[in-house]
């Protein structure tokens, strides 16, 4: 089955609408923090020397996305609250050994993006933010991973 550029564009647009953002519009706000973790990819030759215990420092960017600004405050989200929620989520992982937190899991950068997404989504309680989130963990200025989903 071949996919035409039209089909790709249509699927992309449907995905964008599903997460509450339109490709040619919408607003976003990003907050940043960092975490230092230890982990290994034990017994998985695909990871080469990273099978051994090693450390990583991630820059954590959380982008909050909405199609329209909040009607009363004219913002995407309270930047102070967003920063505090991110700080709380990061504290759960900072200076921790992920092998102990997630036994048997390959705690890849992609895996951690989803975990941080879940923490931000939970935030300060039900419905603290409505829209979409993109979590980006940067291992360096050359490599990063992300996870995006609707809240």
mmCIF file of C-alpha atoms in Angstrom:
data_model
loop_
_atom_site.group_PDB
_atom_site.id
_atom_site.type_symbol
_atom_site.label_atom_id
_atom_site.label_comp_id
_atom_site.label_asym_id
_atom_site.label_seq_id
_atom_site.Cartn_x
_atom_site.Cartn_y
_atom_site.Cartn_z
ATOM 1 C CA UNK A 1 0.000 0.000 0.000
ATOM 2 C CA UNK A 2 1.494 3.327 -1.008
ATOM 3 C CA UNK A 3 0.830 6.546 0.800
ATOM 4 C CA UNK A 4 0.520 9.743 -1.185
ATOM 5 C CA UNK A 5 1.668 13.117 0.150
ATOM 6 C CA UNK A 6 -2.020 14.037 0.369
ATOM 7 C CA UNK A 7 -2.724 11.116 2.716
ATOM 8 C CA UNK A 8 0.249 12.089 4.877
ATOM 9 C CA UNK A 9 -0.963 15.704 5.074
ATOM 10 C CA UNK A 10 -4.495 14.605 5.932
ATOM 11 C CA UNK A 11 -3.276 12.264 8.679
ATOM 12 C CA UNK A 12 -1.020 15.000 10.082
ATOM 13 C CA UNK A 13 -3.899 17.475 10.147
ATOM 14 C CA UNK A 14 -6.207 14.979 11.861
ATOM 15 C CA UNK A 15 -3.534 14.304 14.483
ATOM 16 C CA UNK A 16 -3.040 18.034 15.071
ATOM 17 C CA UNK A 17 -6.781 18.568 15.481
ATOM 18 C CA UNK A 18 -6.999 15.588 17.838
ATOM 19 C CA UNK A 19 -4.433 17.077 20.231
ATOM 20 C CA UNK A 20 -6.138 20.456 20.175
ATOM 21 C CA UNK A 21 -3.699 22.343 17.982
ATOM 22 C CA UNK A 22 -3.973 23.329 14.358
ATOM 23 C CA UNK A 23 -0.866 23.249 12.174
ATOM 24 C CA UNK A 24 -1.185 26.899 11.111
ATOM 25 C CA UNK A 25 -2.270 28.296 14.472
ATOM 26 C CA UNK A 26 -2.380 27.887 18.176
ATOM 27 C CA UNK A 27 -0.260 29.008 21.095
ATOM 28 C CA UNK A 28 2.457 27.402 23.137
ATOM 29 C CA UNK A 29 4.487 28.118 26.231
ATOM 30 C CA UNK A 30 7.610 26.186 27.215
ATOM 31 C CA UNK A 31 9.218 25.823 30.640
ATOM 32 C CA UNK A 32 12.592 24.196 31.305
ATOM 33 C CA UNK A 33 14.359 22.326 34.090
ATOM 34 C CA UNK A 34 17.010 19.627 34.281
ATOM 35 C CA UNK A 35 17.593 16.275 35.945
ATOM 36 C CA UNK A 36 20.648 14.148 36.640
ATOM 37 C CA UNK A 37 20.009 10.423 36.658
ATOM 38 C CA UNK A 38 21.876 7.129 36.723
ATOM 39 C CA UNK A 39 20.805 4.054 34.786
ATOM 40 C CA UNK A 40 22.011 1.112 32.745
ATOM 41 C CA UNK A 41 20.752 -1.003 29.903
ATOM 42 C CA UNK A 42 21.891 -4.262 31.463
ATOM 43 C CA UNK A 43 22.065 -7.378 29.315
ATOM 44 C CA UNK A 44 21.051 -5.570 26.140
ATOM 45 C CA UNK A 45 23.904 -5.645 23.610
ATOM 46 C CA UNK A 46 22.121 -3.053 21.446
ATOM 47 C CA UNK A 47 23.297 -0.391 23.901
ATOM 48 C CA UNK A 48 27.011 -1.276 23.773
ATOM 49 C CA UNK A 49 28.949 0.255 26.692
ATOM 50 C CA UNK A 50 25.749 1.899 27.992
ATOM 51 C CA UNK A 51 24.809 -1.552 29.311
ATOM 52 C CA UNK A 52 26.907 -0.530 32.316
ATOM 53 C CA UNK A 53 25.726 1.901 34.958
ATOM 54 C CA UNK A 54 26.272 5.477 33.785
ATOM 55 C CA UNK A 55 24.946 8.947 34.416
ATOM 56 C CA UNK A 56 23.028 11.343 32.226
ATOM 57 C CA UNK A 57 22.031 14.964 32.569
ATOM 58 C CA UNK A 58 18.839 15.844 30.740
ATOM 59 C CA UNK A 59 17.469 19.246 29.876
ATOM 60 C CA UNK A 60 13.708 18.871 30.291
ATOM 61 C CA UNK A 61 11.464 21.108 28.172
ATOM 62 C CA UNK A 62 7.699 20.996 28.577
ATOM 63 C CA UNK A 63 5.650 22.790 25.954
ATOM 64 C CA UNK A 64 2.013 23.505 26.757
ATOM 65 C CA UNK A 65 -0.147 23.918 23.639
ATOM 66 C CA UNK A 66 -3.656 25.295 23.158
ATOM 67 C CA UNK A 67 -5.610 26.528 20.130
ATOM 68 C CA UNK A 68 -6.848 29.724 21.872
ATOM 69 C CA UNK A 69 -5.552 31.807 24.759
ATOM 70 C CA UNK A 70 -7.295 31.605 28.133
ATOM 71 C CA UNK A 71 -10.206 34.071 27.835
ATOM 72 C CA UNK A 72 -9.658 35.797 31.198
ATOM 73 C CA UNK A 73 -5.860 35.828 31.523
ATOM 74 C CA UNK A 74 -4.803 35.882 27.864
ATOM 75 C CA UNK A 75 -2.210 33.138 28.448
ATOM 76 C CA UNK A 76 -1.525 29.505 27.613
ATOM 77 C CA UNK A 77 -0.947 28.506 31.235
ATOM 78 C CA UNK A 78 0.295 30.205 34.399
ATOM 79 C CA UNK A 79 4.064 30.125 33.812
ATOM 80 C CA UNK A 80 4.762 30.024 37.558
ATOM 81 C CA UNK A 81 2.465 27.064 38.118
ATOM 82 C CA UNK A 82 3.816 25.281 35.038
ATOM 83 C CA UNK A 83 7.374 25.780 36.328
ATOM 84 C CA UNK A 84 6.442 24.497 39.786
ATOM 85 C CA UNK A 85 4.721 21.398 38.395
ATOM 86 C CA UNK A 86 7.771 20.647 36.244
ATOM 87 C CA UNK A 87 10.068 21.151 39.245
ATOM 88 C CA UNK A 88 7.985 18.720 41.335
ATOM 89 C CA UNK A 89 8.026 16.092 38.583
ATOM 90 C CA UNK A 90 11.783 16.490 38.052
ATOM 91 C CA UNK A 91 12.478 16.148 41.783
ATOM 92 C CA UNK A 92 11.031 12.628 41.648
ATOM 93 C CA UNK A 93 13.856 11.584 39.272
ATOM 94 C CA UNK A 94 16.734 13.934 40.062
ATOM 95 C CA UNK A 95 19.828 12.162 41.458
ATOM 96 C CA UNK A 96 18.013 8.815 41.313
ATOM 97 C CA UNK A 97 19.023 5.452 39.888
ATOM 98 C CA UNK A 98 16.321 4.668 37.342
ATOM 99 C CA UNK A 99 17.235 0.963 37.467
ATOM 100 C CA UNK A 100 15.901 0.944 41.029
ATOM 101 C CA UNK A 101 12.817 3.013 40.191
ATOM 102 C CA UNK A 102 11.863 0.961 37.119
ATOM 103 C CA UNK A 103 13.276 -2.562 37.550
ATOM 104 C CA UNK A 104 13.493 -4.487 34.291
ATOM 105 C CA UNK A 105 12.706 -1.455 32.089
ATOM 106 C CA UNK A 106 14.982 0.032 29.464
ATOM 107 C CA UNK A 107 14.872 3.595 30.770
ATOM 108 C CA UNK A 108 15.629 5.232 27.445
ATOM 109 C CA UNK A 109 15.218 8.935 26.859
ATOM 110 C CA UNK A 110 11.964 8.148 25.040
ATOM 111 C CA UNK A 111 10.700 6.113 28.021
ATOM 112 C CA UNK A 112 11.473 9.000 30.375
ATOM 113 C CA UNK A 113 9.644 11.461 28.112
ATOM 114 C CA UNK A 114 6.446 9.457 28.626
ATOM 115 C CA UNK A 115 6.997 9.220 32.403
ATOM 116 C CA UNK A 116 7.470 12.987 32.658
ATOM 117 C CA UNK A 117 4.406 13.524 30.441
ATOM 118 C CA UNK A 118 2.349 11.426 32.867
ATOM 119 C CA UNK A 119 3.634 13.440 35.831
ATOM 120 C CA UNK A 120 2.928 16.801 34.192
ATOM 121 C CA UNK A 121 -0.511 15.611 33.071
ATOM 122 C CA UNK A 122 -1.362 14.666 36.653
ATOM 123 C CA UNK A 123 0.017 18.000 37.820
ATOM 124 C CA UNK A 124 -1.837 19.601 40.670
ATOM 125 C CA UNK A 125 -4.999 17.603 40.234
ATOM 126 C CA UNK A 126 -7.787 17.014 37.808
ATOM 127 C CA UNK A 127 -8.012 19.390 34.850
ATOM 128 C CA UNK A 128 -5.198 21.698 35.924
ATOM 129 C CA UNK A 129 -4.341 22.131 32.222
ATOM 130 C CA UNK A 130 -6.407 21.380 29.130
ATOM 131 C CA UNK A 131 -4.647 21.149 25.794
ATOM 132 C CA UNK A 132 -1.616 19.245 24.561
ATOM 133 C CA UNK A 133 1.826 18.707 26.039
ATOM 134 C CA UNK A 134 5.129 18.052 24.363
ATOM 135 C CA UNK A 135 7.922 16.720 26.554
ATOM 136 C CA UNK A 136 11.451 17.033 25.180
ATOM 137 C CA UNK A 137 14.475 15.536 26.918
ATOM 138 C CA UNK A 138 17.790 16.673 25.509
ATOM 139 C CA UNK A 139 20.856 14.553 26.153
ATOM 140 C CA UNK A 140 22.984 17.192 24.432
ATOM 141 C CA UNK A 141 22.647 19.942 21.869
ATOM 142 C CA UNK A 142 22.903 17.181 19.261
ATOM 143 C CA UNK A 143 20.418 14.560 20.504
ATOM 144 C CA UNK A 144 16.978 14.605 22.112
ATOM 145 C CA UNK A 145 13.701 12.719 22.211
ATOM 146 C CA UNK A 146 10.137 13.865 22.699
ATOM 147 C CA UNK A 147 6.655 12.661 23.510
ATOM 148 C CA UNK A 148 3.467 14.564 22.748
ATOM 149 C CA UNK A 149 -0.095 13.924 23.773
ATOM 150 C CA UNK A 150 -3.440 15.427 24.626
ATOM 151 C CA UNK A 151 -4.263 16.283 28.219
#
